[in-house]
Amino acid sequence: VKEYEKVQAAERLRALVQKLVSRTIYFRDEKTNLCFAYFWDGDSRGGPAFTNVPCGAVERYLVNQ
């Protein structure tokens, strides 16, 4: 049973990561030339997430090139 629970937990984690990746947007602040990642699930369980990211790592994903 424990092995089944581990597999289920790993599948839930993979699904969560996929959700985070698919709903994160990346943009460049044109005033500072810094890049940011933004995520918000849109429900009451958690607020928005916002962080600085290396522009080179997200260049092709920027919504405002």
PDB file of C-alpha atoms in Angstrom:
ATOM      1  CA  VAL A   1       0.000   0.000   0.000  1.00  0.00           C
ATOM      2  CA  LYS A   2       2.831   2.416   0.787  1.00  0.00           C
ATOM      3  CA  GLU A   3       4.331   2.002  -2.681  1.00  0.00           C
ATOM      4  CA  TYR A   4       0.937   2.798  -4.225  1.00  0.00           C
ATOM      5  CA  GLU A   5       0.701   5.909  -2.022  1.00  0.00           C
ATOM      6  CA  LYS A   6       4.163   7.018  -3.148  1.00  0.00           C
ATOM      7  CA  VAL A   7       3.187   6.607  -6.792  1.00  0.00           C
ATOM      8  CA  GLN A   8      -0.034   8.554  -6.237  1.00  0.00           C
ATOM      9  CA  ALA A   9       1.844  11.347  -4.431  1.00  0.00           C
ATOM     10  CA  ALA A  10       4.399  11.547  -7.268  1.00  0.00           C
ATOM     11  CA  GLU A  11       1.580  11.770  -9.847  1.00  0.00           C
ATOM     12  CA  ARG A  12      -0.116  14.578  -7.886  1.00  0.00           C
ATOM     13  CA  LEU A  13       3.184  16.449  -7.678  1.00  0.00           C
ATOM     14  CA  ARG A  14       3.788  16.085 -11.431  1.00  0.00           C
ATOM     15  CA  ALA A  15       0.273  17.394 -12.127  1.00  0.00           C
ATOM     16  CA  LEU A  16       0.851  20.378  -9.823  1.00  0.00           C
ATOM     17  CA  VAL A  17       4.166  21.220 -11.466  1.00  0.00           C
ATOM     18  CA  GLN A  18       2.600  20.982 -14.932  1.00  0.00           C
ATOM     19  CA  LYS A  19      -0.189  23.340 -13.814  1.00  0.00           C
ATOM     20  CA  LEU A  20       2.333  25.845 -12.446  1.00  0.00           C
ATOM     21  CA  VAL A  21       4.436  25.738 -15.592  1.00  0.00           C
ATOM     22  CA  SER A  22       1.475  26.119 -17.940  1.00  0.00           C
ATOM     23  CA  ARG A  23      -0.016  29.078 -16.035  1.00  0.00           C
ATOM     24  CA  THR A  24       3.159  31.080 -15.396  1.00  0.00           C
ATOM     25  CA  ILE A  25       3.730  34.138 -17.547  1.00  0.00           C
ATOM     26  CA  TYR A  26       7.062  35.862 -18.090  1.00  0.00           C
ATOM     27  CA  PHE A  27       7.551  39.507 -18.950  1.00  0.00           C
ATOM     28  CA  ARG A  28      10.243  42.166 -19.133  1.00  0.00           C
ATOM     29  CA  ASP A  29       9.899  45.497 -17.328  1.00  0.00           C
ATOM     30  CA  GLU A  30      10.878  47.949 -20.047  1.00  0.00           C
ATOM     31  CA  LYS A  31      11.895  50.608 -17.499  1.00  0.00           C
ATOM     32  CA  THR A  32      14.413  48.430 -15.677  1.00  0.00           C
ATOM     33  CA  ASN A  33      15.059  45.735 -18.309  1.00  0.00           C
ATOM     34  CA  LEU A  34      14.478  43.103 -15.606  1.00  0.00           C
ATOM     35  CA  CYS A  35      12.413  39.969 -16.238  1.00  0.00           C
ATOM     36  CA  PHE A  36       9.749  38.524 -13.977  1.00  0.00           C
ATOM     37  CA  ALA A  37       7.608  35.406 -13.619  1.00  0.00           C
ATOM     38  CA  TYR A  38       3.999  35.749 -12.477  1.00  0.00           C
ATOM     39  CA  PHE A  39       1.562  33.043 -11.381  1.00  0.00           C
ATOM     40  CA  TRP A  40      -1.833  33.187  -9.759  1.00  0.00           C
ATOM     41  CA  ASP A  41      -4.173  30.246  -9.491  1.00  0.00           C
ATOM     42  CA  GLY A  42      -7.128  32.549  -9.003  1.00  0.00           C
ATOM     43  CA  ASP A  43      -8.607  31.007  -5.897  1.00  0.00           C
ATOM     44  CA  SER A  44      -8.592  31.665  -2.171  1.00  0.00           C
ATOM     45  CA  ARG A  45      -6.015  28.977  -1.327  1.00  0.00           C
ATOM     46  CA  GLY A  46      -3.105  31.206  -2.218  1.00  0.00           C
ATOM     47  CA  GLY A  47      -2.186  34.579  -3.492  1.00  0.00           C
ATOM     48  CA  PRO A  48      -0.255  35.545  -6.563  1.00  0.00           C
ATOM     49  CA  ALA A  49       3.391  34.604  -6.980  1.00  0.00           C
ATOM     50  CA  PHE A  50       5.803  37.103  -8.503  1.00  0.00           C
ATOM     51  CA  THR A  51       9.567  36.846  -8.774  1.00  0.00           C
ATOM     52  CA  ASN A  52      12.576  38.138 -10.690  1.00  0.00           C
ATOM     53  CA  VAL A  53      14.025  35.621 -13.180  1.00  0.00           C
ATOM     54  CA  PRO A  54      17.083  35.665 -15.467  1.00  0.00           C
ATOM     55  CA  CYS A  55      15.998  37.155 -18.809  1.00  0.00           C
ATOM     56  CA  GLY A  56      18.233  34.808 -20.775  1.00  0.00           C
ATOM     57  CA  ALA A  57      16.483  31.776 -19.307  1.00  0.00           C
ATOM     58  CA  VAL A  58      12.992  32.940 -20.320  1.00  0.00           C
ATOM     59  CA  GLU A  59      13.693  35.048 -23.423  1.00  0.00           C
ATOM     60  CA  ARG A  60      11.562  32.934 -25.761  1.00  0.00           C
ATOM     61  CA  TYR A  61       8.641  32.843 -23.281  1.00  0.00           C
ATOM     62  CA  LEU A  62       8.363  36.611 -22.714  1.00  0.00           C
ATOM     63  CA  VAL A  63       4.883  37.953 -23.452  1.00  0.00           C
ATOM     64  CA  ASN A  64       6.325  41.353 -24.373  1.00  0.00           C
ATOM     65  CA  GLN A  65       9.429  41.003 -26.493  1.00  0.00           C
TER      66      GLN A  65
END
